[in-house]
Coordinates of C-alpha atoms and ligand atoms in Angstrom, one line a residue:
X999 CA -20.3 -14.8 -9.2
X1000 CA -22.0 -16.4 -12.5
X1001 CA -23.9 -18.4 -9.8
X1002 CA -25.8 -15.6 -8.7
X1003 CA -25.3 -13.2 -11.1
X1004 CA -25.5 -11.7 -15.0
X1005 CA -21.1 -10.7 -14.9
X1006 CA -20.0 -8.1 -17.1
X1007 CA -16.2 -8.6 -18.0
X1008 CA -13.9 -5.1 -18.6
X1009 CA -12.3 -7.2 -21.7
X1010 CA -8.8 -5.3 -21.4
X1011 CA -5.5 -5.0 -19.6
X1012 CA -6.1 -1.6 -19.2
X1013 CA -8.9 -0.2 -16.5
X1014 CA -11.8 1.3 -18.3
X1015 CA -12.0 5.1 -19.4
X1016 CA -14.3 6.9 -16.7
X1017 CA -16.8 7.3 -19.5
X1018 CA -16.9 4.0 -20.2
X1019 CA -17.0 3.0 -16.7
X1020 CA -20.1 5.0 -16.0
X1021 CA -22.0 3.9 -19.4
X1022 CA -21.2 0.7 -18.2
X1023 CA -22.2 1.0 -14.9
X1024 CA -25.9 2.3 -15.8
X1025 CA -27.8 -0.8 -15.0
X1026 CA -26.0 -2.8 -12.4
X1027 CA -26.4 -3.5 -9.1
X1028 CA -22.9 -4.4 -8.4
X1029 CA -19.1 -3.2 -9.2
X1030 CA -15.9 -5.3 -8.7
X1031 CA -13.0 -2.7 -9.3
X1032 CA -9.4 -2.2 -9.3
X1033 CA -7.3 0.3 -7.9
X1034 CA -7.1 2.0 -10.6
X1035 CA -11.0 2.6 -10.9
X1036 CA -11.9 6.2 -9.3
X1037 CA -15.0 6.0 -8.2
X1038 CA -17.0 9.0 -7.1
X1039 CA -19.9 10.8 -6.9
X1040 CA -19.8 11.3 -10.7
X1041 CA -19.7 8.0 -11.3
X1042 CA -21.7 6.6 -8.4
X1043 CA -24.7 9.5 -9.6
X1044 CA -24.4 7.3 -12.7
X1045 CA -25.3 4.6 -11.5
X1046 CA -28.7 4.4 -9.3
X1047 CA -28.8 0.9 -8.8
X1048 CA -25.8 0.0 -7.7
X1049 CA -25.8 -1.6 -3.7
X1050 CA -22.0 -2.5 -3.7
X1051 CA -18.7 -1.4 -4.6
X1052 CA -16.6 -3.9 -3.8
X1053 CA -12.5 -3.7 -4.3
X1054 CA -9.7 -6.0 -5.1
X1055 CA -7.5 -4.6 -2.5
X1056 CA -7.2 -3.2 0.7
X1057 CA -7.1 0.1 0.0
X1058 CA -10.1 2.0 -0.4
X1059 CA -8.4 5.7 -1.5
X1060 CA -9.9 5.3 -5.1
X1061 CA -13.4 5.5 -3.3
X1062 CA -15.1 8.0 -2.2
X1063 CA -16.2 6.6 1.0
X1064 CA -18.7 9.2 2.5
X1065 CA -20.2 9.3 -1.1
X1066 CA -21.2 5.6 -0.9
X1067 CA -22.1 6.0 2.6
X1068 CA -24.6 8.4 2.0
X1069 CA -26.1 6.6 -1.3
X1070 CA -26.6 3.6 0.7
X1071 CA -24.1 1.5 -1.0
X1072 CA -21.5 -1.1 0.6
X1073 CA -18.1 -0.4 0.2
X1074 CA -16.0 -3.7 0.7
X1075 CA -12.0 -4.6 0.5
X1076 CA -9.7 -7.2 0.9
X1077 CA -7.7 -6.8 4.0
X1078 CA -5.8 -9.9 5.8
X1079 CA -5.2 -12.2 2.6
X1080 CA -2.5 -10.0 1.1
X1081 CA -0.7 -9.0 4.5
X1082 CA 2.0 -11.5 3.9
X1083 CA 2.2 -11.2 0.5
X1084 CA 3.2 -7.3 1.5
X1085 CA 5.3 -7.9 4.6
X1086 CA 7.5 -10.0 2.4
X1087 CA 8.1 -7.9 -0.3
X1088 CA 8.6 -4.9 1.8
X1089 CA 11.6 -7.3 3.3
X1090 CA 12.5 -8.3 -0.2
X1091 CA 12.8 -4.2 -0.8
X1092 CA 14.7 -3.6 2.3
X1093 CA 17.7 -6.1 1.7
X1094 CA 17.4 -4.9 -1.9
X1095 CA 18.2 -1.6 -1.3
X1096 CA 20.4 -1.7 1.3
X1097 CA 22.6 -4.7 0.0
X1098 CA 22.3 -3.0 -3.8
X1099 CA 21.5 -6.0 -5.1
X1100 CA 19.5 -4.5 -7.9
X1101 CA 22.5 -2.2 -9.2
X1102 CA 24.6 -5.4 -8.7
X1103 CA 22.6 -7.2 -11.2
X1104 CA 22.5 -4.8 -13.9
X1105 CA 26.4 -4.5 -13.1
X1106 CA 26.8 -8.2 -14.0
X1107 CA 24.1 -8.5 -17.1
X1108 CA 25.7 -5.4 -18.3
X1109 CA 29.2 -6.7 -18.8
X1110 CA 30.6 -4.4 -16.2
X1111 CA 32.6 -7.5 -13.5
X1112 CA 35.8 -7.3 -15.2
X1113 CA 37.3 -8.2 -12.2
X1114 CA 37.1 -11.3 -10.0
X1115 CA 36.6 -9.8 -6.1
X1116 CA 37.4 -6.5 -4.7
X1117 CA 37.2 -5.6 -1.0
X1118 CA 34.9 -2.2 -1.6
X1119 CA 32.8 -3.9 -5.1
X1120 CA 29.2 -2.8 -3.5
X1121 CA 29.4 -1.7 -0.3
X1122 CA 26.6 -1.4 1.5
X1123 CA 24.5 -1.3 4.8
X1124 CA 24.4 -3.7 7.8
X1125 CA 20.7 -4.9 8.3
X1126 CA 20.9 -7.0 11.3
X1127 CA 20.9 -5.4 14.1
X1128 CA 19.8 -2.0 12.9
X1129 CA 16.9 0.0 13.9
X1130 CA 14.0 -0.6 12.0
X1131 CA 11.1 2.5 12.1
X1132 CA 7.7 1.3 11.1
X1133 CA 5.2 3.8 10.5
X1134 CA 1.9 2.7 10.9
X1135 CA 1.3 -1.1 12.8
X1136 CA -1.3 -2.2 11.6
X1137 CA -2.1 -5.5 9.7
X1138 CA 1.1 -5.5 7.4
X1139 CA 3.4 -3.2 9.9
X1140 CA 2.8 -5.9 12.5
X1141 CA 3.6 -8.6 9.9
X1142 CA 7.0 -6.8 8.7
X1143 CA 7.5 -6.0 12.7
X1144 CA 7.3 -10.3 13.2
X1145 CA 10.2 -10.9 10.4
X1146 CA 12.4 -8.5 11.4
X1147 CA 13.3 -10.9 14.9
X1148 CA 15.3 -13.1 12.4
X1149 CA 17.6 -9.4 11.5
X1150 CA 17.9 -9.3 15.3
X1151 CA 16.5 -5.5 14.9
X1152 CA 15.5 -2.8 17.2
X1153 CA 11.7 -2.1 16.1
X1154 CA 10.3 1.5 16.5
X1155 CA 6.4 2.7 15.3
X1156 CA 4.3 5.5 15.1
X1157 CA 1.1 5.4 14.7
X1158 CA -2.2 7.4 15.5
X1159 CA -3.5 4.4 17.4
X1160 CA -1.4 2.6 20.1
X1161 CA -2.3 -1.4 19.6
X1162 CA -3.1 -3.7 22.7
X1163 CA 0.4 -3.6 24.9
X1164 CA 0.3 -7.3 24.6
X1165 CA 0.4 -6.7 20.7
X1166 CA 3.7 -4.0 21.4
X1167 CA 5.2 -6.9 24.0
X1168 CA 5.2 -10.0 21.6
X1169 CA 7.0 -7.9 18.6
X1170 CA 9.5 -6.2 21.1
X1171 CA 8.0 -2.8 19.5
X1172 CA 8.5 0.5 20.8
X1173 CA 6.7 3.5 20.7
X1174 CA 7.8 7.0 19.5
X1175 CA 6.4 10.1 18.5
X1176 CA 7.0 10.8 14.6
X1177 CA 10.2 13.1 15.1
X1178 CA 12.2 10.6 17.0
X1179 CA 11.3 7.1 14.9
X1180 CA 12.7 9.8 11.9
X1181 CA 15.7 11.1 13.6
X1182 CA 16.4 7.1 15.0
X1183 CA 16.0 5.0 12.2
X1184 CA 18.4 3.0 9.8
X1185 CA 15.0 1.6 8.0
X1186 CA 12.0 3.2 7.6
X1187 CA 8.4 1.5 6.3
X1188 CA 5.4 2.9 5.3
X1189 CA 2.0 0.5 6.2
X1190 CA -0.3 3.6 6.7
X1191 CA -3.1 4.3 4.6
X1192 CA -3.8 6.7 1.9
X1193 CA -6.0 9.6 4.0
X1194 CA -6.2 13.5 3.9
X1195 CA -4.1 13.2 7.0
X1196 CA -1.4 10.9 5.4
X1197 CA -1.1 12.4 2.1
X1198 CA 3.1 13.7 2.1
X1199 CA 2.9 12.5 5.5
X1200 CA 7.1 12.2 4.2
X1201 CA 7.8 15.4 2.6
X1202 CA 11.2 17.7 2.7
X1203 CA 11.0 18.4 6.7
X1204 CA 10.7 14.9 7.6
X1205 CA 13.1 13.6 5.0
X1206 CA 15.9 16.3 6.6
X1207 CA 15.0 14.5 9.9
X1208 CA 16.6 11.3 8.8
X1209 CA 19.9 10.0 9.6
X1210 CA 22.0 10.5 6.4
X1211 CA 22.7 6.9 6.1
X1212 CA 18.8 6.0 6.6
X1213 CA 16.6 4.4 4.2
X1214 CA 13.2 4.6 3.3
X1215 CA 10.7 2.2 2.1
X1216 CA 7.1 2.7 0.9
X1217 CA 4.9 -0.3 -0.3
X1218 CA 1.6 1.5 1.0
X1219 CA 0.3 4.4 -1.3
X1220 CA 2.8 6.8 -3.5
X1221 CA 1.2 10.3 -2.4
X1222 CA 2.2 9.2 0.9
X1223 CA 5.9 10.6 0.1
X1224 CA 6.7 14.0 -1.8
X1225 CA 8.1 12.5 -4.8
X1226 CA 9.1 15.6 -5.5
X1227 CA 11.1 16.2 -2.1
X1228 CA 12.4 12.6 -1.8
X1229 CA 14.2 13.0 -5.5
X1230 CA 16.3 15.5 -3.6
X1231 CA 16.5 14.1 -0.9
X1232 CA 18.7 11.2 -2.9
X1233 CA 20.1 13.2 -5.2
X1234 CA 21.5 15.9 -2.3
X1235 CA 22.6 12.8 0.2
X1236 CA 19.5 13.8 2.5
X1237 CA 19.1 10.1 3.3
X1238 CA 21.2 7.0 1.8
X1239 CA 18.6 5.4 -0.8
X1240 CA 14.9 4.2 -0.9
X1241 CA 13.0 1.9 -1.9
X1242 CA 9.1 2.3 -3.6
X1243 CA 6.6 0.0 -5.0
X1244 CA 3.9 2.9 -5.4
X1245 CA 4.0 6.3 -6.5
X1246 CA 2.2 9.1 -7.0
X1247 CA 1.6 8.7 -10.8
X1248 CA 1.0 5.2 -11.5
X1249 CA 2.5 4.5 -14.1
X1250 CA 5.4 6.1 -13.1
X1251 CA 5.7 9.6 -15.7
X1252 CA 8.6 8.9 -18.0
X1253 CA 10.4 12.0 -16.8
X1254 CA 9.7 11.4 -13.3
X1255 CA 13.4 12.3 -11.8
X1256 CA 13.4 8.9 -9.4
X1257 CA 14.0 6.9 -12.4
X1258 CA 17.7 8.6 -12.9
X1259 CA 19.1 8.2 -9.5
X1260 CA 21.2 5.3 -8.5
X1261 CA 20.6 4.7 -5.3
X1262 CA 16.8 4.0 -5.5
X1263 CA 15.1 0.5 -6.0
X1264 CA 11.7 0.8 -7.9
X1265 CA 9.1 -1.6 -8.5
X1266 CA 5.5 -2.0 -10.2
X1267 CA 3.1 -2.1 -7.6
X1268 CA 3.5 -5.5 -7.5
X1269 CA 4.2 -5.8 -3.4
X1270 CA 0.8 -8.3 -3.3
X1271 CA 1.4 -10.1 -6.2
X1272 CA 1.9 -13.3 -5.4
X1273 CA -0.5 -16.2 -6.9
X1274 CA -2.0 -17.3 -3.4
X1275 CA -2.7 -14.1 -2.4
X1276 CA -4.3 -12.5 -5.6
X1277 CA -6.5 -15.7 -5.7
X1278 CA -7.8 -15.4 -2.4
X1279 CA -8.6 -11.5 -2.6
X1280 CA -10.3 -12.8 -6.0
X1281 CA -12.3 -14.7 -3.9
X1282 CA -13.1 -12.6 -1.0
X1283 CA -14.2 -9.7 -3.5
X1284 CA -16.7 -11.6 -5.0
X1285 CA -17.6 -13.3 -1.5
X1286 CA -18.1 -9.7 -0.6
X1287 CA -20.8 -9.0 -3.3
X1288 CA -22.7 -12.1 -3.0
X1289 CA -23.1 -11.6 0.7
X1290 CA -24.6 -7.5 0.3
X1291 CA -26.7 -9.1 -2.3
X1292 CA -27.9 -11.9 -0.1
X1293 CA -28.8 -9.5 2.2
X1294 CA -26.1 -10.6 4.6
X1295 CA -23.1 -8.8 6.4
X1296 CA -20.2 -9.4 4.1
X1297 CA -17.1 -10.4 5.5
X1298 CA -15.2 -7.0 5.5
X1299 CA -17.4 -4.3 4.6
X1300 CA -15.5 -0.7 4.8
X1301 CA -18.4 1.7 5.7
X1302 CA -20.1 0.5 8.7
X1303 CA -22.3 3.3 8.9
X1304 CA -24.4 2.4 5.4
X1305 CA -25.9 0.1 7.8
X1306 CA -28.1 2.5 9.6
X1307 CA -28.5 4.3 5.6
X1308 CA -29.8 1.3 4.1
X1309 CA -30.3 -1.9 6.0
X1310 CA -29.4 -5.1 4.4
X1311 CA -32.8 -6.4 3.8
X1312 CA -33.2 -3.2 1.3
X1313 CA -30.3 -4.8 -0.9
X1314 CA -31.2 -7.9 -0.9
X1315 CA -31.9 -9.6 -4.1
X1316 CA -30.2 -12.8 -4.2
Ligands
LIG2342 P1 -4.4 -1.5 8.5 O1 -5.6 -0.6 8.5 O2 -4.4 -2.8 9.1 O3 -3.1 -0.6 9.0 C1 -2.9 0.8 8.8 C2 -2.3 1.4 10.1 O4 -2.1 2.8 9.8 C3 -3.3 1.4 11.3 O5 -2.7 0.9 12.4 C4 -3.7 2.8 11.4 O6 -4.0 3.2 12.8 C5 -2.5 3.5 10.9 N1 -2.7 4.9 10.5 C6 -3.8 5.4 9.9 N2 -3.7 6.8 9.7 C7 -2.5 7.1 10.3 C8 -1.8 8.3 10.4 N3 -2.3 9.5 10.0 N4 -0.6 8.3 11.0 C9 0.0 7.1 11.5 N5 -0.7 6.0 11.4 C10 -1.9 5.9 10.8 O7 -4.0 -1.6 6.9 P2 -3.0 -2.7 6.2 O8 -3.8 -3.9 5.8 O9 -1.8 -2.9 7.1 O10 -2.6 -1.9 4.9 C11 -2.0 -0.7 5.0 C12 -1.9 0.0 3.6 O11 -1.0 -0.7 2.7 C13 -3.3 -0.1 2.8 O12 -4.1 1.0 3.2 C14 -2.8 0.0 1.4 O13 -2.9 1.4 1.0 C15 -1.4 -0.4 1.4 N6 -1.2 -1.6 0.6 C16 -0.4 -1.6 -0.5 C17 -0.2 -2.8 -1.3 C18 0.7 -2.8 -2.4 O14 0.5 -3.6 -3.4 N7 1.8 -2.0 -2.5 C19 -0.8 -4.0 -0.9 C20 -1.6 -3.9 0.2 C21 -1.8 -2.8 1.0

């Protein structure tokens, strides 16, 4: 980026204040942002130069889309990069939960294995061979869909749009309407994205749908799930356990009732974090900006549409 541009650091951990964001934000032409950066029309009004909002993620539900759209500026992400990254720690989550092996450890650090072996120590759930419910196949449900061959498992999905049959043939994938993969399931993965449709897509009616000994694990945005309903949900023996990277108050509130239940495996939103893939979204997201500002097609630009708004010759300045 310093080879085409003037690069403005956020010198902390911490994401900027929105005020400091949109003082900030006055005189550039350009924005690399977190997740954790809202960005909307407040800000956006804030900032009359700015061509392109470009984010280090795939997500794009801390931008307002339709906002930028209409302001002429490019919205881009990172999609592709971090698939793996996710797929693998959605699997890492899944034998977590269901083999307790986060309970196990604390059991052991904590001085608790007092004795040697014991036939019922940690019982939990078969994996292979179990029915695993994906919702939403897209880039990372395929990739969770492709590892679960080696657990020998009978793959469901819903989803809003069927893929190519070729795409349901190779990963052995079946599809059902929402009620069934809920009612059928021994696993169930969130890979959808955070929308006005999908927001508590999972909420008390859904969670009652589940098989009792079913669990449920989200790695794609927290308001996805009513935390609310899912707390009882384990608490009451609705479903066996889950298993969350993202919530829907990140961080997680201190009195947020998941954190006192045993039978739920939490994590930091950390499901991408993995050093090749947060270097190559690095890279992409800056790719992204030095493409708008060449007045070139970047490589994944979100909102199509600002095309007919603002051509890319008009943002050119590189
Ligand atoms: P994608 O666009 O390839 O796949 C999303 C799928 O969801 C698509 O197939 C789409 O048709 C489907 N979908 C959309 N709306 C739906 C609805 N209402 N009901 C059912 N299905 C619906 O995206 P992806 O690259 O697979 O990423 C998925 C999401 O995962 C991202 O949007 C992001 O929020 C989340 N994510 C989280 C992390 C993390 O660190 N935990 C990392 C990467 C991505």
């Amino acid at each position: 980026l310093r080879e085409y541009c003037e690069v403005e650091v956020n010198p902390r951990e911490e994401p900027p204040s929105k005020s400091e964001l949109i003082s900030r934000l006055k005189d550039k032409h350009a924005l690399l942002c977190l997740l954790t950066d809202k960005i909307d029309a407040e800000v956006m009004d804030a900032a009359p130069d700015l061509r392109v909002i470009s984010t280090y993620s795939v997500g794009y539900d801390h931008i307002d889309i339709e906002e930028s759209t209409k302001r002429g500026i490019y919205v881009t992400n990172t999609p592709g990069v971090l698939t793996d990254a996710v797929a693998d720690f959605t699997w890492a989550l899944i034998l977590t939960i269901a083999r307790r092996i986060a309970e196990a450890d604390g059991y052991v650090r904590g001085g608790r294995w007092k004795i040697a072996w014991s036939p019922t120590l940690f019982l939990g759930y078969s994996v292979y061979g179990r029915t695993l419910g994906i919702i939403g196949l897209g880039r990372i449900g395929i990739a969770v869909a492709e590892r679960a061959r080696g657990f020998n498992m009978r793959i469901i999905y819903y989803d809003v749009q069927r893929p190519p049959l070729d795409v349901e043939r190779r990963l052995n994938a079946e599809y059902k309407p929402l009620e069934e993969l809920l009612r059928e399931s021994d696993f169930i993965t969130l890979h959808v994205p955070l929308t006005r449709e999908t927001y508590h897509l999972i909420g008390e009616r859904e969670l009652r749908l589940m098989k009792k000994t079913a669990f449920l694990i989200n790695t794609s945005r927290g308001s996805v799930v009513d935390t609310r309903a899912l707390a009882k949900a384990l608490k009451d023996g609705w479903i066996a356990g889950a298993a969350l990277d993202v919530f829907e108050r990140e961080p997680i509130e201190e009195d947020n009732p998941l954190l006192k239940l045993p039978n739920v495996v939490l994590t930091p939103h950390i499901a991408s974090a993995t050093v090749e893939a947060r270097s190559k979204m690095a890279e992409i997201a800056a790719l992204n900006i030095i493409s708008v500002l060449k007045g070139e097609k970047p490589q994944y630009l979100v909102n199509l549409n600002v095309l007919n708004v603002k051509p890319l010759e008009k943002v050119k300045m590189i």
